[in-house]
Each structure stands twice: as structure tokens, then as C-alpha cells.
Short mmCIF file of C-alpha atoms and ligand atoms in Angstrom, two decimals:
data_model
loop_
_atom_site.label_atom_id
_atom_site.label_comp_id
_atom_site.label_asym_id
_atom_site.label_seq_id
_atom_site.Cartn_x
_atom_site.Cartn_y
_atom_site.Cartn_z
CA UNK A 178 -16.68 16.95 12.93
CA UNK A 179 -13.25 15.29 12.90
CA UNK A 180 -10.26 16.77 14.01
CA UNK A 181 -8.59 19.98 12.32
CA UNK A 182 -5.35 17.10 11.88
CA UNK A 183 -7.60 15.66 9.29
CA UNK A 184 -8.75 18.97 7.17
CA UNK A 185 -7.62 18.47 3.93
CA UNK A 186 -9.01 21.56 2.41
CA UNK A 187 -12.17 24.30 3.33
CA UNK A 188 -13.85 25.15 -0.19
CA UNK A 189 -15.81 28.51 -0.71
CA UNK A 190 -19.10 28.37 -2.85
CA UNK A 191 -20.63 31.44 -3.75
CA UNK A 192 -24.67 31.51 -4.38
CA UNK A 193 -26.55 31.82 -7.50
CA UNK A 194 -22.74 31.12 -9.40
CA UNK A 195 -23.83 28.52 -11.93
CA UNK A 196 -21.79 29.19 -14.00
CA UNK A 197 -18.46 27.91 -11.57
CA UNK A 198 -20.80 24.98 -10.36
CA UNK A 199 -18.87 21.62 -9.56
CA UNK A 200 -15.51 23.43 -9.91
CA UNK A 201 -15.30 22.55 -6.00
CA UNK A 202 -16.19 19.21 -6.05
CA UNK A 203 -13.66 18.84 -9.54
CA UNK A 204 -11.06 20.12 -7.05
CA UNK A 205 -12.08 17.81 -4.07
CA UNK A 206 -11.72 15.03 -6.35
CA UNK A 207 -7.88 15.70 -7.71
CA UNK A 208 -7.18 15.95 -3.74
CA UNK A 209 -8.43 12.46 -3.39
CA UNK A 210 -6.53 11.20 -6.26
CA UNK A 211 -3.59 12.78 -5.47
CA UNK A 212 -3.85 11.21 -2.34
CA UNK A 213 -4.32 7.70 -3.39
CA UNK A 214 -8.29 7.32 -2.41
CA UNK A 215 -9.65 4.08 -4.07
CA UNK A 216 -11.76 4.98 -7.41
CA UNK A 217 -15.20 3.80 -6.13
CA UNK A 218 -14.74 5.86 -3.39
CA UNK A 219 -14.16 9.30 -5.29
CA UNK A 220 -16.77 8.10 -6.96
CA UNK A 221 -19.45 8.46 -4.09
CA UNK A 222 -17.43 11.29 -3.03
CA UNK A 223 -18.04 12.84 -5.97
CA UNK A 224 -21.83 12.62 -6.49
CA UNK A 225 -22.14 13.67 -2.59
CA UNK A 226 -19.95 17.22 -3.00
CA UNK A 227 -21.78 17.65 -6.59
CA UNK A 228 -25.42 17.73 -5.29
CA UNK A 229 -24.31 19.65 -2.07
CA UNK A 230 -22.46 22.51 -4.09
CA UNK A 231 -25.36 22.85 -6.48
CA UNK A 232 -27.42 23.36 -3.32
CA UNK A 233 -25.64 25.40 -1.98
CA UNK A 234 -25.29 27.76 -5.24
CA UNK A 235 -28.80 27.08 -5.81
CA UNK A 236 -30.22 27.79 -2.29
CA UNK A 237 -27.92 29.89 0.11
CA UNK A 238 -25.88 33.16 0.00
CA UNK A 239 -22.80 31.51 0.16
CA UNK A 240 -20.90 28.46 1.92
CA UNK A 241 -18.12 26.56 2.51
CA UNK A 242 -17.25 22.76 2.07
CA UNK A 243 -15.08 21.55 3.80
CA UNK A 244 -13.14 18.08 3.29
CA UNK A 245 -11.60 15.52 5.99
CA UNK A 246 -9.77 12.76 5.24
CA UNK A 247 -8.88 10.26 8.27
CA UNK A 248 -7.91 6.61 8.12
CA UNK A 249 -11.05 5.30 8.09
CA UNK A 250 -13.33 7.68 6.36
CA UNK A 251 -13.64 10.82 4.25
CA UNK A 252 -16.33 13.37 5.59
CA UNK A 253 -17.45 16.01 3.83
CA UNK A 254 -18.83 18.89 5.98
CA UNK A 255 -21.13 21.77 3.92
CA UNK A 256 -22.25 24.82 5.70
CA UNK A 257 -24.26 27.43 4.50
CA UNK A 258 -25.77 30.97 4.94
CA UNK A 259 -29.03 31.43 3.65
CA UNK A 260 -33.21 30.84 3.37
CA UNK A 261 -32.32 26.98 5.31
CA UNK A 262 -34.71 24.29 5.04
CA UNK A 263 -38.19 25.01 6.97
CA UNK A 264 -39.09 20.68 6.39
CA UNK A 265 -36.23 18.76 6.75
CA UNK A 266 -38.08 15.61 6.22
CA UNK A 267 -39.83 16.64 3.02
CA UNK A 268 -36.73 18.38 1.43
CA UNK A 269 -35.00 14.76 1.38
CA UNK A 270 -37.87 13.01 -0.02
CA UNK A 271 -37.32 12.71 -3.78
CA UNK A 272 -38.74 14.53 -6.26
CA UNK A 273 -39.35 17.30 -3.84
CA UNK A 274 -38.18 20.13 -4.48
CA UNK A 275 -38.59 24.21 -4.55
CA UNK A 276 -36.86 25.08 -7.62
CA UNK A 277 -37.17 27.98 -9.74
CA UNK A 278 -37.64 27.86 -13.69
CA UNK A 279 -34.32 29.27 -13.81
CA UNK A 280 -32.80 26.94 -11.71
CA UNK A 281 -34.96 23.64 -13.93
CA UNK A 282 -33.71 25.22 -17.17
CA UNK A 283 -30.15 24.10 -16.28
CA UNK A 284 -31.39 21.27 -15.74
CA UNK A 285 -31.36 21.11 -11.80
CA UNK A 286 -34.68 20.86 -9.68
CA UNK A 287 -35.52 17.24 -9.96
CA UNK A 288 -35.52 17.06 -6.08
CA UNK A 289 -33.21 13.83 -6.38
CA UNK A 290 -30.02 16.00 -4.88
CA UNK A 291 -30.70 15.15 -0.88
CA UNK A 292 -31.33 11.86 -1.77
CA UNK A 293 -28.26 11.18 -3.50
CA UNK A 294 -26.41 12.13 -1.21
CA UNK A 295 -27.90 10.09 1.61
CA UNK A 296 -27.40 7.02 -0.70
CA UNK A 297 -23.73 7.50 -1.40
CA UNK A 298 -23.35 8.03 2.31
CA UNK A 299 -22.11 5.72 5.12
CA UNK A 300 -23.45 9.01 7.39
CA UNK A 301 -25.75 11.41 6.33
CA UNK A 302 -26.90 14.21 8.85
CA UNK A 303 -28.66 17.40 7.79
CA UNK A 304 -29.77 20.41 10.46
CA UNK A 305 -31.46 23.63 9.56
CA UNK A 306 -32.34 26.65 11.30
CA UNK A 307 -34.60 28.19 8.92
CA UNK A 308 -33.66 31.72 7.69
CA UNK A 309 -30.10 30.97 8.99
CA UNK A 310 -28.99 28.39 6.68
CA UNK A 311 -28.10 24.95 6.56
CA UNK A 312 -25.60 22.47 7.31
CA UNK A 313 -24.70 19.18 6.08
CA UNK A 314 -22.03 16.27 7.00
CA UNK A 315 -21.48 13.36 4.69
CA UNK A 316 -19.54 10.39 6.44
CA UNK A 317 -17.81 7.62 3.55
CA UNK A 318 -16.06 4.74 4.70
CA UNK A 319 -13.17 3.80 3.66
CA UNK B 191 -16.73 1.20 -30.14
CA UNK B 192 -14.42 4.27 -29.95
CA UNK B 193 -15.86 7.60 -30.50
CA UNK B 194 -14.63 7.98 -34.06
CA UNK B 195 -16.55 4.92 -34.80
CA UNK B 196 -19.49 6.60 -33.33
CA UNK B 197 -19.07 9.56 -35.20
CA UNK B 198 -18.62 8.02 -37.91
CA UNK B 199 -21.38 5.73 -38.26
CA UNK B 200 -24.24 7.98 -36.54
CA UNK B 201 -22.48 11.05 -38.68
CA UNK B 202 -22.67 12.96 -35.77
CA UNK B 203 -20.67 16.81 -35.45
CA UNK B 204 -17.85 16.80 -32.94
CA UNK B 205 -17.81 20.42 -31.62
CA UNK B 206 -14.39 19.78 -29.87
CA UNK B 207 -11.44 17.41 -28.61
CA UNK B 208 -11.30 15.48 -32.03
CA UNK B 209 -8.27 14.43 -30.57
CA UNK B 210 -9.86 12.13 -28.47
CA UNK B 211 -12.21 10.28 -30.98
CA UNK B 212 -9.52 7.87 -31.73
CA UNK B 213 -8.33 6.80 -28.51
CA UNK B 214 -11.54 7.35 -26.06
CA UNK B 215 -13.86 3.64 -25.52
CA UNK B 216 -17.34 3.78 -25.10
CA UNK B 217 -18.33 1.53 -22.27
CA UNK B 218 -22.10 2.42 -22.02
CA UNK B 219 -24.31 4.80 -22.37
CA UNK B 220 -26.78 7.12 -20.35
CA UNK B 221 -29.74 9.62 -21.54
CA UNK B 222 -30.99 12.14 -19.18
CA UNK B 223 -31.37 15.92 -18.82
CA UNK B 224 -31.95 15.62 -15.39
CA UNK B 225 -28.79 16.67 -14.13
CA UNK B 226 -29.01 14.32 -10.70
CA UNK B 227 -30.26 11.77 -12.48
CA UNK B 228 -27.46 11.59 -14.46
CA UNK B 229 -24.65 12.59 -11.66
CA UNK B 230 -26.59 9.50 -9.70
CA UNK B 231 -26.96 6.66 -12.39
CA UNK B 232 -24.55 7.23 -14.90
CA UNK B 233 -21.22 5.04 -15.41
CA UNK B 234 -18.02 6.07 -16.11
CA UNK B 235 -17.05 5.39 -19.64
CA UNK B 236 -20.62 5.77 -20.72
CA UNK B 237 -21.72 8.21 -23.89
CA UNK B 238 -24.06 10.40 -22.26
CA UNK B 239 -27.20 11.53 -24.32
CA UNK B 240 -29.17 14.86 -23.78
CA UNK B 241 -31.05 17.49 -24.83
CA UNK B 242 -29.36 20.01 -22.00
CA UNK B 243 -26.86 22.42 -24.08
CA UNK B 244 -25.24 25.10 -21.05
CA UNK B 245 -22.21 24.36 -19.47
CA UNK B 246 -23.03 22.58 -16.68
CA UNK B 247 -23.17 19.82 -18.37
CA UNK B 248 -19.45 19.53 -18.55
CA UNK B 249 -19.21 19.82 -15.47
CA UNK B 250 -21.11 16.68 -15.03
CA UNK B 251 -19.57 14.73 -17.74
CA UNK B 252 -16.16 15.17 -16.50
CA UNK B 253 -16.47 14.32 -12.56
CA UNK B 254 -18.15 11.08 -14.27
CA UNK B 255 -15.70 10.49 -16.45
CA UNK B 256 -17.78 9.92 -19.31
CA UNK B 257 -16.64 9.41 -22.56
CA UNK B 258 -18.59 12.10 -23.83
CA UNK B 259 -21.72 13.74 -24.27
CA UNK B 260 -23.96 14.15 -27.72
CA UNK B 261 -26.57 16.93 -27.87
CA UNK B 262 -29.63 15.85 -29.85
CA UNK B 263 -31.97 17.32 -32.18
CA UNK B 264 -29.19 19.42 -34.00
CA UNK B 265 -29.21 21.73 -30.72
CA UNK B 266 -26.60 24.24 -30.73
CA UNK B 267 -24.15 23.75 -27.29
CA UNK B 268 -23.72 27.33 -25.76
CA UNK B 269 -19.95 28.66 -26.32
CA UNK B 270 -19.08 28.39 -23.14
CA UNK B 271 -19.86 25.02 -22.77
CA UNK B 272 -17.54 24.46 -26.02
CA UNK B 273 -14.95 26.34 -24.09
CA UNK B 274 -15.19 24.74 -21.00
CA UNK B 275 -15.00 21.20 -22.69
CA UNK B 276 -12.15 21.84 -24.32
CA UNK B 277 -10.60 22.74 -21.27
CA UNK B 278 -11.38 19.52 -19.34
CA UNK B 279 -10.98 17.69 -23.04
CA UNK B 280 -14.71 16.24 -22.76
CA UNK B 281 -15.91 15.53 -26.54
CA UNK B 282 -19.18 17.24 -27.27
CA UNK B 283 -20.77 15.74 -30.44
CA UNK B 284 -24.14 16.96 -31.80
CA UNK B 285 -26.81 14.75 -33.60
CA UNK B 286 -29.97 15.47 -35.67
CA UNK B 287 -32.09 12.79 -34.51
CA UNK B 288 -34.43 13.13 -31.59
CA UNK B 289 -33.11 11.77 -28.38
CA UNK B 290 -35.79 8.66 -28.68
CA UNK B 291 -34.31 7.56 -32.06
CA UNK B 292 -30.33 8.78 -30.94
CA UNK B 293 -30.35 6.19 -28.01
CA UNK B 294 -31.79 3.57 -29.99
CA UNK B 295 -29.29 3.68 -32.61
CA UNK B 296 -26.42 3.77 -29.96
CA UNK B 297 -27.64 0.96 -28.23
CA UNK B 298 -28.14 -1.30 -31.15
CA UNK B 299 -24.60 -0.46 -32.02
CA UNK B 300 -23.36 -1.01 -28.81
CA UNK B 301 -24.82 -4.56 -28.54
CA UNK B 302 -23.17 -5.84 -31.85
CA UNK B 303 -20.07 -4.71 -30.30
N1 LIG C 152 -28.53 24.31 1.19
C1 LIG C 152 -29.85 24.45 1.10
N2 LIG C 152 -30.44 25.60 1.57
C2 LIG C 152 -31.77 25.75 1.49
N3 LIG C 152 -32.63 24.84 0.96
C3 LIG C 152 -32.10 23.70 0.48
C4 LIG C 152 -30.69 23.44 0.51
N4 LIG C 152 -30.49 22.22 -0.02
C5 LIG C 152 -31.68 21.75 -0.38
N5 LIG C 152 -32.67 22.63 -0.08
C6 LIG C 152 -34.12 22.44 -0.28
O1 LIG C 152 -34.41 21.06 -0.40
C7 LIG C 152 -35.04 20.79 -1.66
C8 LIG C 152 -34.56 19.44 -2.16
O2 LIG C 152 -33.18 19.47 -2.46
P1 LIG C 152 -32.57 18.40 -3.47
O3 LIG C 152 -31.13 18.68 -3.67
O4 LIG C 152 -32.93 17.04 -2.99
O5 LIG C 152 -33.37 18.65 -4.82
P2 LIG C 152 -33.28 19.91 -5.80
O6 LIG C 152 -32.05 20.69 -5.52
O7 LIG C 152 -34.56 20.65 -5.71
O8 LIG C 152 -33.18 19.19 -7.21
P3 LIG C 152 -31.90 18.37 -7.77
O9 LIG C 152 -30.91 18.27 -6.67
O10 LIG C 152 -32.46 17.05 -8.18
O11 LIG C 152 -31.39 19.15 -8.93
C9 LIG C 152 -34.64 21.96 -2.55
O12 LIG C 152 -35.53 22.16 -3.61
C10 LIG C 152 -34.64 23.11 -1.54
O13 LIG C 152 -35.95 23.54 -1.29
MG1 LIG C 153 -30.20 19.71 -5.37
#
């Protein structure tokens, strides 16, 4: 994780809350205009906090995201408390996914999310301990 | 093609931000109801076509910066999605053709500029 210099903001995402989801990543995107980030970078940016607060609503008891911007790169850090991922391989291959019918009636549940993410990425890492939760970090270049 | 054009011509119902019709250019378009899908492949600019109707499809639409969505099949959008579009002032427009026939029509307008 970079250093706490570069923390440009710690997010709080609350589980099962569709009804607030992408209200952090529609904040974490002002940030980065306010600050002068290029478009096509808020761009990525935005896909990546998207598909990791929808997780994280859809998935965990709750979480944080939390945003660093340094010179060279923007890296997006989400943490969670929850069920975790028992496969971490097979949760980032697309189209799988453990989705509810409640969750697919919104619309969610295509098991593209993970893999998203990776591909806006410069960085992608993703560790579970399962029953714990799960924890993501997003690296973008600038 | 602005949205009023759109409107107009596909005689679509604009459930909010008419104020925007006039002004807002359609770059594109998109269909989906796969909300990654469309988070993933969509373009800013771009009309976006679907079938979903709950509010998290404003959610979508604005971090993409679309020009707006349109609900097909003469679906009604749940009011809080109405609400929360206002808010963000993202136009949701409603058709009565099938999403199949919707795109087509879009597209074909699209390409004659
Ligand atoms: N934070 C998380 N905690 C626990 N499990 C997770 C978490 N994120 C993802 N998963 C698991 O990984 C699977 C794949 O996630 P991914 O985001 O790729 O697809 P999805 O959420 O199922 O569908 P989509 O993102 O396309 O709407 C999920 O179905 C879920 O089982
Ligand atoms: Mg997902």
C-alpha cells in the first residue's frame, strides 16, 4: 500500500445496500476531477471502484475503499469483512459467478466484475482468507 | 443527433431532465442489461438501451457519462430511479418497441447522421 501522504480519501460500503451502490465510486471520481486526473484515467478508475463496491455490497458485511493518489499512479485499495473467496482463481474467471436471483434481478451476477477490474488495471492483486473476507488493490498508471 | 431529435423521431416518453433533450449529443449507443457489461464496454456519450428499470441503472449511466438511457418495451422505470436521475440530470426515456427492433432503429438513425 502506498504511503498515508498519498490517502486521498477511505470510503465506507455497507453490505447488501443496493440501493446507495456506486455512490462511492461517484464520489471517488469528483476527487479525481477535482484534482485534475486525465479523463481516460477516471475512466478506468471508474469501472475498477464500480465492480469492487458492487462486490463488496453484494458479497461482504461491510468494507472500506480506500483511494491513493501519488505521482505516478492512483491505487485503489478495497477491504472487506465477510464470506471471502474460497477459489481465487475461479472467482476471476468470467462468467463465474455465485450470485443470487436477487442479486441477477438488478442486473448484477454476470461474473464479468473481477475481470474488469483486472483489465482496467496496470496492478491487480486479490487475497482471501475465506470466512474472513477479502481484499483487493488496483494499481493505474498515470 | 441530439436527444430531442431522438425523441422525437422514435416518439419515445422522456420520464425526466427534458431540459437536457436540446442540448445533450448522442455519440453512440450501447444495449445491455448486464450491468458489467455495460460499466465495461460502453462509451461515454453513448444512448444506452435496456430492459433493466431499478435505480442502479443511474448509477451506471452517470459514472459513464452517457447521454442517456431508454427503457424498452413500454417498461415502467421504478420511482426511485426517476428520482435519482433527476438528481444526477441523466434523461430516462421509455420506448414501446422491443429492445431488438429499439436498437435497430437507433442505429439506422445514427448512421445517416
Ligand atoms: N468481495 C467479495 N467477497 C466475497 N466473494 C466475492 C467478492 N468479490 C467477488 N466475489 C466472488 O467472486 C465471484 C465473481 O465476482 P465478479 O465480480 O467477477 O462477478 P459477479 O459479481 O458474480 O457478477 P458481475 O460483477 O458481473 O455483476 C462472485 O460471484 C463471488 O462469488
Ligand atoms: Mg461483481
Amino acid at each position: 500500500m502506498p504511503s498515508d501522504e498519498y490517502l486521498q480519501g477511505i470510503y465506507y460500503i455497507q453490505g447488501r445496500d443496493f440501493v446507495d451502490a456506486g455512490i462511492v465510486s461517484s464520489e471517488i471520481k469528483k476527487s479525481l476531477k477535482d484534482k485534475g486526473i486525465p479523463e481516460s484515467i477516471i475512466r478506468r478508475v471508474a469501472v475498477i471502484t464500480f465492480e469492487a463496491e458492487v462486490n463488496m455490497i453484494s458479497y461482504s458485511e461491510q468494507g472500506t475503499i480506500q483511494l491513493f493518489i501519488e505521482p505516478d499512479a492512483i491505487t485503489i485499495q478495497a477491504d472487506d469483512i465477510g464470506q471471502g473467496i474460497e477459489d481465487i482463481e475461479l472467482a476471476q474467471q468470467e462468467g463465474y459467478s455465485t450470485a443470487d436471483d436477487s442479486i441477477r434481478e438488478l442486473g448484477f451476477g454476470a461474473g464479468m466484475g473481477l475481470a474488469n477490474i483486472k483489465k482496467y488495471s496496470d496492478i491487480f492483486e486479490i487475497t482471501s482468507n475465506p470466512g474472513d473476507g477479502a481484499h483487493l488493490k488496483s494499481v493505474v498508471k498515470l | 443527433m441530439t436527444l430531442e431529435t431522438l425523441v422525437e423521431k422514435l416518439e419515445l416518453k422522456c420520464k425526466c431532465c427534458w431540459e437536457k433533450l436540446k442540448t445533450t449529443e448522442i455519440k453512440g449507443g450501447y444495449a445491455g442489461d448486464l450491468l458489467s457489461d455495460v460499466m465495461a464496454n460502453s462509451k461515454e456519450g453513448s444512448i444506452w438501451v435496456t430492459r433493466q428499470v431499478h435505480l442502479n441503472i443511474v448509477a451506471v449511466a452517470s459514472l459513464k457519462e452517457h447521454a442517456g438511457i431508454v427503457i424498452v418495451q413500454g417498461a415502467t422505470p421504478d420511482k426511485d430511479t426517476v428520482e435519482k436521475a433527476t438528481r444526477e440530470g441523466v434523461p430516462i426515456m421509455v420506448s414501446e418497441l422491443t429492445e431488438f427492433e429499439l436498437v435497430g432503429r437507433i442505429y439506422q438513425l445514427l448512421q445517416n447522421g
